[in-house]
PDB file of C-alpha atoms in Angstrom:
ATOM      1  CA  LEU A   1      -4.989 -72.035  59.838  1.00 59.00           C
ATOM      2  CA  LEU A   2      -1.724 -72.126  58.023  1.00 62.00           C
ATOM      3  CA  TYR A   3      -3.432 -70.629  54.852  1.00 64.00           C
ATOM      4  CA  ILE A   4      -4.874 -67.847  56.989  1.00 66.00           C
ATOM      5  CA  LEU A   5      -1.580 -67.081  58.481  1.00 65.00           C
ATOM      6  CA  LEU A   6       0.169 -66.949  55.095  1.00 62.00           C
ATOM      7  CA  TYR A   7      -2.633 -64.834  53.688  1.00 62.00           C
ATOM      8  CA  LYS A   8      -2.270 -62.267  56.593  1.00 64.00           C
ATOM      9  CA  LYS A   9       1.503 -62.261  56.146  1.00 62.00           C
ATOM     10  CA  ARG A  10       1.089 -61.487  52.438  1.00 72.00           C
ATOM     11  CA  LEU A  11      -1.234 -58.627  53.273  1.00 69.00           C
ATOM     12  CA  PHE A  12       1.251 -57.329  55.820  1.00 63.00           C
ATOM     13  CA  VAL A  13       4.152 -57.433  53.382  1.00 64.00           C
ATOM     14  CA  ASN A  14       2.060 -55.759  50.707  1.00 66.00           C
ATOM     15  CA  ARG A  15       1.027 -53.066  53.118  1.00 74.00           C
ATOM     16  CA  LEU A  16       4.637 -52.388  54.032  1.00 69.00           C
ATOM     17  CA  ALA A  17       5.549 -52.284  50.407  1.00 68.00           C
ATOM     18  CA  GLN A  18       2.754 -49.827  49.670  1.00 69.00           C
ATOM     19  CA  GLN A  19       3.686 -47.606  52.684  1.00 69.00           C
ATOM     20  CA  LYS A  20       7.277 -47.516  51.354  1.00 69.00           C
ATOM     21  CA  GLU A  21       6.113 -46.613  47.849  1.00 67.00           C
ATOM     22  CA  ASN A  22       3.888 -43.865  49.274  1.00 67.00           C
ATOM     23  CA  LYS A  23       6.766 -42.471  51.267  1.00 73.00           C
ATOM     24  CA  LEU A  24       9.057 -42.399  48.254  1.00 75.00           C
ATOM     25  CA  ARG A  25       6.331 -40.797  46.135  1.00 73.00           C
ATOM     26  CA  SER A  26       5.737 -38.200  48.794  1.00 74.00           C
ATOM     27  CA  LEU A  27       9.501 -37.536  49.026  1.00 73.00           C
ATOM     28  CA  TYR A  28       9.769 -37.206  45.222  1.00 77.00           C
ATOM     29  CA  LYS A  29       6.843 -34.683  45.137  1.00 78.00           C
ATOM     30  CA  ALA A  30       8.447 -32.680  48.002  1.00 80.00           C
ATOM     31  CA  LEU A  31      11.816 -32.520  46.389  1.00 84.00           C
ATOM     32  CA  SER A  32      10.349 -31.652  43.111  1.00 87.00           C
ATOM     33  CA  LEU A  33       8.326 -28.830  44.626  1.00 85.00           C
ATOM     34  CA  LEU A  34      11.347 -27.588  46.478  1.00 86.00           C
ATOM     35  CA  VAL A  35      13.385 -27.523  43.189  1.00 88.00           C
ATOM     36  CA  ILE A  36      10.564 -25.726  41.303  1.00 89.00           C
ATOM     37  CA  ALA A  37      10.214 -23.126  44.059  1.00 90.00           C
ATOM     38  CA  ILE A  38      13.949 -22.372  44.094  1.00 89.00           C
ATOM     39  CA  PHE A  39      14.084 -22.238  40.272  1.00 91.00           C
ATOM     40  CA  LEU A  40      11.100 -19.923  40.129  1.00 92.00           C
ATOM     41  CA  ARG A  41      12.363 -17.564  42.812  1.00 91.00           C
ATOM     42  CA  TYR A  42      15.919 -17.535  41.389  1.00 92.00           C
ATOM     43  CA  LEU A  43      14.612 -16.911  37.877  1.00 94.00           C
ATOM     44  CA  CYS A  44      12.496 -13.823  38.990  1.00 95.00           C
ATOM     45  CA  HIS A  45      15.394 -12.501  41.030  1.00 93.00           C
ATOM     46  CA  SER A  46      17.649 -12.829  37.908  1.00 93.00           C
ATOM     47  CA  ILE A  47      15.162 -10.998  35.821  1.00 95.00           C
ATOM     48  CA  MET A  48      14.620  -8.325  38.425  1.00 95.00           C
ATOM     49  CA  LEU A  49      18.394  -7.590  38.416  1.00 93.00           C
ATOM     50  CA  ILE A  50      18.441  -6.534  34.787  1.00 94.00           C
ATOM     51  CA  PRO A  51      16.543  -3.259  35.148  1.00 94.00           C
ATOM     52  CA  VAL A  52      18.097  -2.750  38.613  1.00 93.00           C
ATOM     53  CA  LEU A  53      21.562  -2.948  37.235  1.00 92.00           C
ATOM     54  CA  LEU A  54      20.752  -0.637  34.304  1.00 92.00           C
ATOM     55  CA  ASN A  55      19.544   1.788  36.834  1.00 92.00           C
ATOM     56  CA  GLU A  56      22.849   1.563  38.757  1.00 90.00           C
ATOM     57  CA  LYS A  57      24.561   3.171  35.775  1.00 89.00           C
ATOM     58  CA  ARG A  58      22.456   6.312  36.110  1.00 88.00           C
ATOM     59  CA  SER A  59      23.463   9.141  38.238  1.00 89.00           C
ATOM     60  CA  ALA A  60      21.081   9.836  41.020  1.00 88.00           C
ATOM     61  CA  PRO A  61      20.950  12.397  43.947  1.00 87.00           C
ATOM     62  CA  HIS A  62      21.052  11.691  47.689  1.00 88.00           C
ATOM     63  CA  VAL A  63      17.547  12.390  49.115  1.00 88.00           C
ATOM     64  CA  PRO A  64      17.166  14.131  52.432  1.00 90.00           C
ATOM     65  CA  ASP A  65      15.602  11.873  55.097  1.00 92.00           C
ATOM     66  CA  LEU A  66      14.579  12.909  58.608  1.00 89.00           C
ATOM     67  CA  PHE A  67      14.726   9.351  59.899  1.00 88.00           C
ATOM     68  CA  LEU A  68      18.248   8.660  58.583  1.00 90.00           C
ATOM     69  CA  ASP A  69      19.436  12.090  59.877  1.00 90.00           C
ATOM     70  CA  PHE A  70      18.111  11.228  63.297  1.00 91.00           C
ATOM     71  CA  LEU A  71      19.175   7.521  63.568  1.00 93.00           C
ATOM     72  CA  PRO A  72      22.789   6.612  63.976  1.00 94.00           C
ATOM     73  CA  GLN A  73      24.270   4.065  61.622  1.00 94.00           C
ATOM     74  CA  SER A  74      25.570   0.631  62.805  1.00 94.00           C
ATOM     75  CA  ASP A  75      28.415  -0.742  60.961  1.00 94.00           C
ATOM     76  CA  PHE A  76      27.699  -4.267  62.331  1.00 95.00           C
ATOM     77  CA  LEU A  77      24.111  -4.277  60.940  1.00 94.00           C
ATOM     78  CA  LEU A  78      25.313  -2.758  57.687  1.00 92.00           C
ATOM     79  CA  ARG A  79      27.895  -5.613  57.335  1.00 91.00           C
ATOM     80  CA  TYR A  80      25.627  -8.433  58.367  1.00 92.00           C
ATOM     81  CA  ASN A  81      22.126  -7.268  57.282  1.00 93.00           C
ATOM     82  CA  TYR A  82      21.901  -9.662  54.413  1.00 90.00           C
ATOM     83  CA  TRP A  83      22.624 -12.684  56.582  1.00 92.00           C
ATOM     84  CA  LEU A  84      20.238 -11.603  59.343  1.00 95.00           C
ATOM     85  CA  TRP A  85      17.544 -11.188  56.631  1.00 95.00           C
ATOM     86  CA  LEU A  86      18.407 -14.555  55.100  1.00 93.00           C
ATOM     87  CA  VAL A  87      18.051 -16.422  58.416  1.00 96.00           C
ATOM     88  CA  CYS A  88      14.502 -14.874  58.926  1.00 96.00           C
ATOM     89  CA  TYR A  89      13.424 -15.463  55.391  1.00 96.00           C
ATOM     90  CA  LEU A  90      14.717 -19.094  54.892  1.00 95.00           C
ATOM     91  CA  SER A  91      13.648 -20.257  58.314  1.00 96.00           C
ATOM     92  CA  MET A  92       9.984 -19.173  57.717  1.00 97.00           C
ATOM     93  CA  ALA A  93       9.860 -20.319  54.176  1.00 96.00           C
ATOM     94  CA  PHE A  94      11.133 -23.835  55.098  1.00 94.00           C
ATOM     95  CA  TYR A  95       8.610 -23.928  57.931  1.00 96.00           C
ATOM     96  CA  PHE A  96       5.827 -23.163  55.336  1.00 96.00           C
ATOM     97  CA  PHE A  97       7.168 -25.991  53.195  1.00 93.00           C
ATOM     98  CA  ILE A  98       7.101 -28.496  56.118  1.00 92.00           C
ATOM     99  CA  LYS A  99       3.730 -27.545  57.585  1.00 93.00           C
ATOM    100  CA  LYS A 100       1.522 -26.641  54.535  1.00 91.00           C
ATOM    101  CA  ARG A 101       2.624 -27.150  50.937  1.00 90.00           C
ATOM    102  CA  THR A 102      -0.237 -25.232  49.468  1.00 91.00           C
ATOM    103  CA  LEU A 103       0.590 -22.161  51.525  1.00 94.00           C
ATOM    104  CA  PHE A 104       4.266 -22.496  50.614  1.00 95.00           C
ATOM    105  CA  MET A 105       3.293 -22.528  46.957  1.00 93.00           C
ATOM    106  CA  ARG A 106       1.169 -19.487  47.188  1.00 95.00           C
ATOM    107  CA  PHE A 107       3.908 -17.635  49.091  1.00 97.00           C
ATOM    108  CA  ILE A 108       6.552 -18.553  46.451  1.00 96.00           C
ATOM    109  CA  VAL A 109       4.364 -17.328  43.646  1.00 95.00           C
ATOM    110  CA  THR A 110       3.480 -14.049  45.366  1.00 97.00           C
ATOM    111  CA  ASP A 111       7.046 -13.467  46.505  1.00 97.00           C
ATOM    112  CA  SER A 112       8.099 -13.856  42.744  1.00 96.00           C
ATOM    113  CA  PHE A 113       5.550 -11.198  41.788  1.00 96.00           C
ATOM    114  CA  VAL A 114       6.935  -8.890  44.488  1.00 97.00           C
ATOM    115  CA  SER A 115      10.545  -9.430  43.115  1.00 96.00           C
ATOM    116  CA  ILE A 116       9.376  -8.454  39.546  1.00 96.00           C
ATOM    117  CA  ALA A 117       7.477  -5.446  40.836  1.00 97.00           C
ATOM    118  CA  ARG A 118      10.526  -4.249  42.749  1.00 96.00           C
ATOM    119  CA  GLY A 119      12.645  -4.583  39.488  1.00 95.00           C
ATOM    120  CA  LEU A 120      10.086  -2.267  37.801  1.00 95.00           C
ATOM    121  CA  CYS A 121       9.723   0.228  40.652  1.00 95.00           C
ATOM    122  CA  ILE A 122      13.483   0.837  41.207  1.00 94.00           C
ATOM    123  CA  PRO A 123      14.293   2.398  37.872  1.00 92.00           C
ATOM    124  CA  LEU A 124      11.120   4.446  37.962  1.00 92.00           C
ATOM    125  CA  THR A 125      12.218   6.270  41.115  1.00 87.00           C
ATOM    126  CA  THR A 126      16.037   6.434  40.877  1.00 81.00           C
ATOM    127  CA  PHE A 127      16.937   7.466  44.459  1.00 89.00           C
ATOM    128  CA  GLY A 128      20.665   7.899  45.066  1.00 90.00           C
ATOM    129  CA  PRO A 129      22.498   6.027  47.841  1.00 91.00           C
ATOM    130  CA  PRO A 130      21.403   6.971  51.355  1.00 91.00           C
ATOM    131  CA  PHE A 131      25.059   7.339  52.333  1.00 89.00           C
ATOM    132  CA  GLY A 132      28.400   7.309  50.461  1.00 85.00           C
ATOM    133  CA  ASP A 133      29.217   8.150  46.908  1.00 83.00           C
ATOM    134  CA  ASP A 134      27.384   7.102  43.752  1.00 85.00           C
ATOM    135  CA  ILE A 135      30.206   4.765  42.737  1.00 85.00           C
ATOM    136  CA  ASN A 136      28.296   2.727  40.096  1.00 85.00           C
ATOM    137  CA  ALA A 137      27.451   5.765  38.038  1.00 83.00           C
ATOM    138  CA  ILE A 138      30.849   5.792  36.527  1.00 83.00           C
ATOM    139  CA  GLY A 139      29.936   2.627  34.585  1.00 82.00           C
ATOM    140  CA  PHE A 140      30.803  -1.143  34.658  1.00 85.00           C
ATOM    141  CA  ASP A 141      30.499  -4.335  32.413  1.00 87.00           C
ATOM    142  CA  PHE A 142      26.760  -5.050  32.738  1.00 88.00           C
ATOM    143  CA  TRP A 143      26.671  -8.731  31.837  1.00 89.00           C
ATOM    144  CA  GLU A 144      29.894  -9.542  33.770  1.00 87.00           C
ATOM    145  CA  VAL A 145      28.404  -7.995  36.907  1.00 87.00           C
ATOM    146  CA  TRP A 146      25.004  -9.639  36.297  1.00 90.00           C
ATOM    147  CA  PHE A 147      26.461 -13.103  36.051  1.00 88.00           C
ATOM    148  CA  SER A 148      28.488 -12.430  39.211  1.00 85.00           C
ATOM    149  CA  MET A 149      25.298 -11.446  41.100  1.00 86.00           C
ATOM    150  CA  ILE A 150      23.161 -14.432  39.997  1.00 86.00           C
ATOM    151  CA  ASN A 151      25.982 -16.848  40.580  1.00 81.00           C
ATOM    152  CA  PRO A 152      25.087 -18.708  43.818  1.00 71.00           C
ATOM    153  CA  PHE A 153      28.559 -20.100  44.232  1.00 69.00           C
ATOM    154  CA  ASN A 154      29.819 -16.560  44.920  1.00 64.00           C
ATOM    155  CA  ALA A 155      27.859 -16.375  48.114  1.00 52.00           C
ATOM    156  CA  LEU A 156      28.413 -20.124  49.047  1.00 49.00           C
ATOM    157  CA  ALA A 157      32.152 -19.917  48.608  1.00 47.00           C
ATOM    158  CA  GLY A 158      32.412 -16.669  50.500  1.00 45.00           C
ATOM    159  CA  GLY A 159      33.086 -14.467  47.450  1.00 44.00           C
ATOM    160  CA  GLY A 160      31.149 -11.450  46.444  1.00 46.00           C
ATOM    161  CA  ALA A 161      29.604  -9.888  43.464  1.00 48.00           C
ATOM    162  CA  LEU A 162      31.855  -7.678  41.341  1.00 50.00           C
ATOM    163  CA  ARG A 163      29.617  -4.644  42.260  1.00 63.00           C
ATOM    164  CA  TYR A 164      27.397  -3.797  45.232  1.00 78.00           C
ATOM    165  CA  LEU A 165      24.062  -2.328  44.427  1.00 85.00           C
ATOM    166  CA  THR A 166      23.791   1.275  45.895  1.00 87.00           C
ATOM    167  CA  LYS A 167      20.523   2.452  44.234  1.00 90.00           C
ATOM    168  CA  ASP A 168      18.218  -0.383  44.714  1.00 90.00           C
ATOM    169  CA  MET A 169      15.971   1.750  46.863  1.00 93.00           C
ATOM    170  CA  PHE A 170      12.306   1.822  46.167  1.00 93.00           C
ATOM    171  CA  PHE A 171      11.003  -0.406  47.574  1.00 93.00           C
ATOM    172  CA  SER A 172      12.829  -2.287  50.277  1.00 95.00           C
ATOM    173  CA  GLY A 173      13.171  -5.948  49.483  1.00 95.00           C
ATOM    174  CA  HIS A 174      14.118  -6.786  53.155  1.00 96.00           C
ATOM    175  CA  ILE A 175      10.805  -5.279  54.381  1.00 97.00           C
ATOM    176  CA  ALA A 176       8.715  -6.580  51.490  1.00 98.00           C
ATOM    177  CA  THR A 177       9.748 -10.259  51.887  1.00 97.00           C
ATOM    178  CA  THR A 178       9.474 -10.339  55.705  1.00 98.00           C
ATOM    179  CA  PHE A 179       6.107  -8.638  55.677  1.00 98.00           C
ATOM    180  CA  LEU A 180       4.876 -11.013  53.053  1.00 98.00           C
ATOM    181  CA  ILE A 181       5.961 -13.959  55.245  1.00 98.00           C
ATOM    182  CA  PHE A 182       3.894 -12.324  58.062  1.00 98.00           C
ATOM    183  CA  LEU A 183       0.766 -12.175  55.848  1.00 98.00           C
ATOM    184  CA  TYR A 184       1.027 -15.880  55.121  1.00 98.00           C
ATOM    185  CA  ALA A 185       2.232 -17.010  58.462  1.00 97.00           C
ATOM    186  CA  ARG A 186      -1.090 -15.880  60.101  1.00 96.00           C
ATOM    187  CA  GLU A 187      -2.767 -18.860  58.529  1.00 96.00           C
ATOM    188  CA  LEU A 188      -0.655 -21.209  60.649  1.00 96.00           C
ATOM    189  CA  GLY A 189      -1.828 -19.846  63.918  1.00 94.00           C
ATOM    190  CA  LYS A 190      -1.290 -16.852  66.267  1.00 95.00           C
ATOM    191  CA  ARG A 191       2.095 -18.012  67.512  1.00 96.00           C
ATOM    192  CA  VAL A 192       3.583 -18.493  64.109  1.00 97.00           C
ATOM    193  CA  GLY A 193       2.089 -15.136  63.021  1.00 97.00           C
ATOM    194  CA  LEU A 194       3.545 -13.452  65.973  1.00 97.00           C
ATOM    195  CA  LEU A 195       6.978 -14.931  65.313  1.00 97.00           C
ATOM    196  CA  ALA A 196       6.872 -13.677  61.705  1.00 98.00           C
ATOM    197  CA  LEU A 197       5.767 -10.213  62.891  1.00 98.00           C
ATOM    198  CA  VAL A 198       8.763 -10.213  65.337  1.00 98.00           C
ATOM    199  CA  PHE A 199      11.054 -11.093  62.351  1.00 98.00           C
ATOM    200  CA  ASN A 200       9.556  -8.256  60.279  1.00 98.00           C
ATOM    201  CA  ILE A 201      10.018  -5.705  63.029  1.00 98.00           C
ATOM    202  CA  PHE A 202      13.571  -6.915  63.592  1.00 98.00           C
ATOM    203  CA  ILE A 203      14.447  -6.518  59.982  1.00 98.00           C
ATOM    204  CA  LEU A 204      12.839  -3.162  60.021  1.00 97.00           C
ATOM    205  CA  LEU A 205      15.160  -2.016  62.807  1.00 97.00           C
ATOM    206  CA  VAL A 206      18.088  -3.623  60.844  1.00 97.00           C
ATOM    207  CA  VAL A 207      17.230  -1.617  57.784  1.00 96.00           C
ATOM    208  CA  LEU A 208      16.786   1.590  59.691  1.00 95.00           C
ATOM    209  CA  PHE A 209      19.919   1.440  61.715  1.00 96.00           C
ATOM    210  CA  SER A 210      22.103   0.238  58.840  1.00 95.00           C
ATOM    211  CA  HIS A 211      20.736   3.114  56.652  1.00 94.00           C
ATOM    212  CA  LEU A 212      19.998   0.629  53.875  1.00 93.00           C
ATOM    213  CA  HIS A 213      16.879   2.456  52.704  1.00 94.00           C
ATOM    214  CA  TYR A 214      15.035   5.737  52.915  1.00 95.00           C
ATOM    215  CA  ALA A 215      11.835   5.843  55.003  1.00 95.00           C
ATOM    216  CA  VAL A 216       9.751   6.141  51.862  1.00 95.00           C
ATOM    217  CA  ASP A 217      11.213   2.839  50.671  1.00 96.00           C
ATOM    218  CA  ILE A 218       9.957   1.207  53.804  1.00 96.00           C
ATOM    219  CA  ILE A 219       6.446   2.674  53.647  1.00 96.00           C
ATOM    220  CA  GLY A 220       6.321   1.765  50.000  1.00 96.00           C
ATOM    221  CA  ALA A 221       7.412  -1.869  50.740  1.00 97.00           C
ATOM    222  CA  TYR A 222       4.430  -2.330  53.071  1.00 98.00           C
ATOM    223  CA  SER A 223       1.877  -0.771  50.828  1.00 97.00           C
ATOM    224  CA  ILE A 224       2.925  -2.301  47.520  1.00 98.00           C
ATOM    225  CA  THR A 225       3.527  -5.756  48.993  1.00 98.00           C
ATOM    226  CA  PHE A 226       0.082  -5.820  50.598  1.00 98.00           C
ATOM    227  CA  SER A 227      -1.525  -4.780  47.308  1.00 97.00           C
ATOM    228  CA  ILE A 228       0.411  -7.531  45.363  1.00 98.00           C
ATOM    229  CA  TYR A 229      -0.629 -10.000  48.125  1.00 98.00           C
ATOM    230  CA  ILE A 230      -4.324  -9.195  47.603  1.00 97.00           C
ATOM    231  CA  VAL A 231      -4.253  -9.373  43.837  1.00 97.00           C
ATOM    232  CA  SER A 232      -2.018 -12.531  43.864  1.00 96.00           C
ATOM    233  CA  GLU A 233      -4.419 -14.343  46.226  1.00 96.00           C
ATOM    234  CA  LEU A 234      -7.447 -13.462  44.071  1.00 96.00           C
ATOM    235  CA  TYR A 235      -5.624 -14.635  41.001  1.00 94.00           C
ATOM    236  CA  LEU A 236      -4.357 -17.947  42.468  1.00 93.00           C
ATOM    237  CA  SER A 237      -7.839 -18.747  44.018  1.00 91.00           C
ATOM    238  CA  LYS A 238      -9.335 -18.607  40.496  1.00 91.00           C
ATOM    239  CA  SER A 239      -6.475 -20.205  38.487  1.00 90.00           C
ATOM    240  CA  LYS A 240      -7.393 -23.866  37.506  1.00 87.00           C
ATOM    241  CA  LYS A 241      -3.655 -24.537  36.672  1.00 87.00           C
ATOM    242  CA  PHE A 242      -2.566 -23.501  40.044  1.00 88.00           C
ATOM    243  CA  LYS A 243      -5.209 -25.552  41.783  1.00 86.00           C
ATOM    244  CA  ALA A 244      -4.198 -28.589  39.804  1.00 87.00           C
ATOM    245  CA  LEU A 245      -0.574 -27.962  40.908  1.00 83.00           C
ATOM    246  CA  THR A 246      -1.582 -27.630  44.490  1.00 82.00           C
ATOM    247  CA  TYR A 247      -3.674 -30.766  44.323  1.00 79.00           C
ATOM    248  CA  TYR A 248      -0.701 -32.670  42.960  1.00 80.00           C
ATOM    249  CA  PHE A 249       1.967 -31.419  45.473  1.00 79.00           C
ATOM    250  CA  ALA A 250      -0.269 -31.296  48.547  1.00 73.00           C
TER     251      ALA A 250
END
């Protein structure tokens, strides 16, 4: 009887040790995935800024827009539009990470594709600012401004970039990212999909009433993002390397 009790105790201790090891391994994988996702998104954003900043130096005209002429501009939304977008974006992205790692990975990769596509589209269109003067056309130190924009400590410490983008128009990043979140959120159920849709509509109103973008930038964001989403999903579903990564991190 004593031997049986000691044997069961050993099994129990081994089971606890195995559970602890599994939890640590799961935590390590989760943190690794989070670091990789942040790095990938940060890298694509940094690359995207290069053609966007080059475009800022070019002179561009203001484009007439019936929506902006009709809608009043809100100084409050203009001032806090970035933070409102950031709350919507990060909350949903983190929810993806918690609920379904494979979906989170697909979202991050597709979101990176959207970021690069935006960096290519902006200099091809070259719309002027929706309001105010074209202040960046007078020129600036490119690399100094680029480093100030990709430096995360500027935002965390309350500081800002040396320049604010005024011609990053076509297509809207606010709309593209929140719409992409909606496309992926549908896989987590109707309630999550509806919440993501509410966030997207909310950001749409923020963009319109802050006069951040022309109407064509918003329309383009929906159409281009949906196209990238379709192509990305087809590519990821056939990629053996991505399947191996999802199997490891799932």
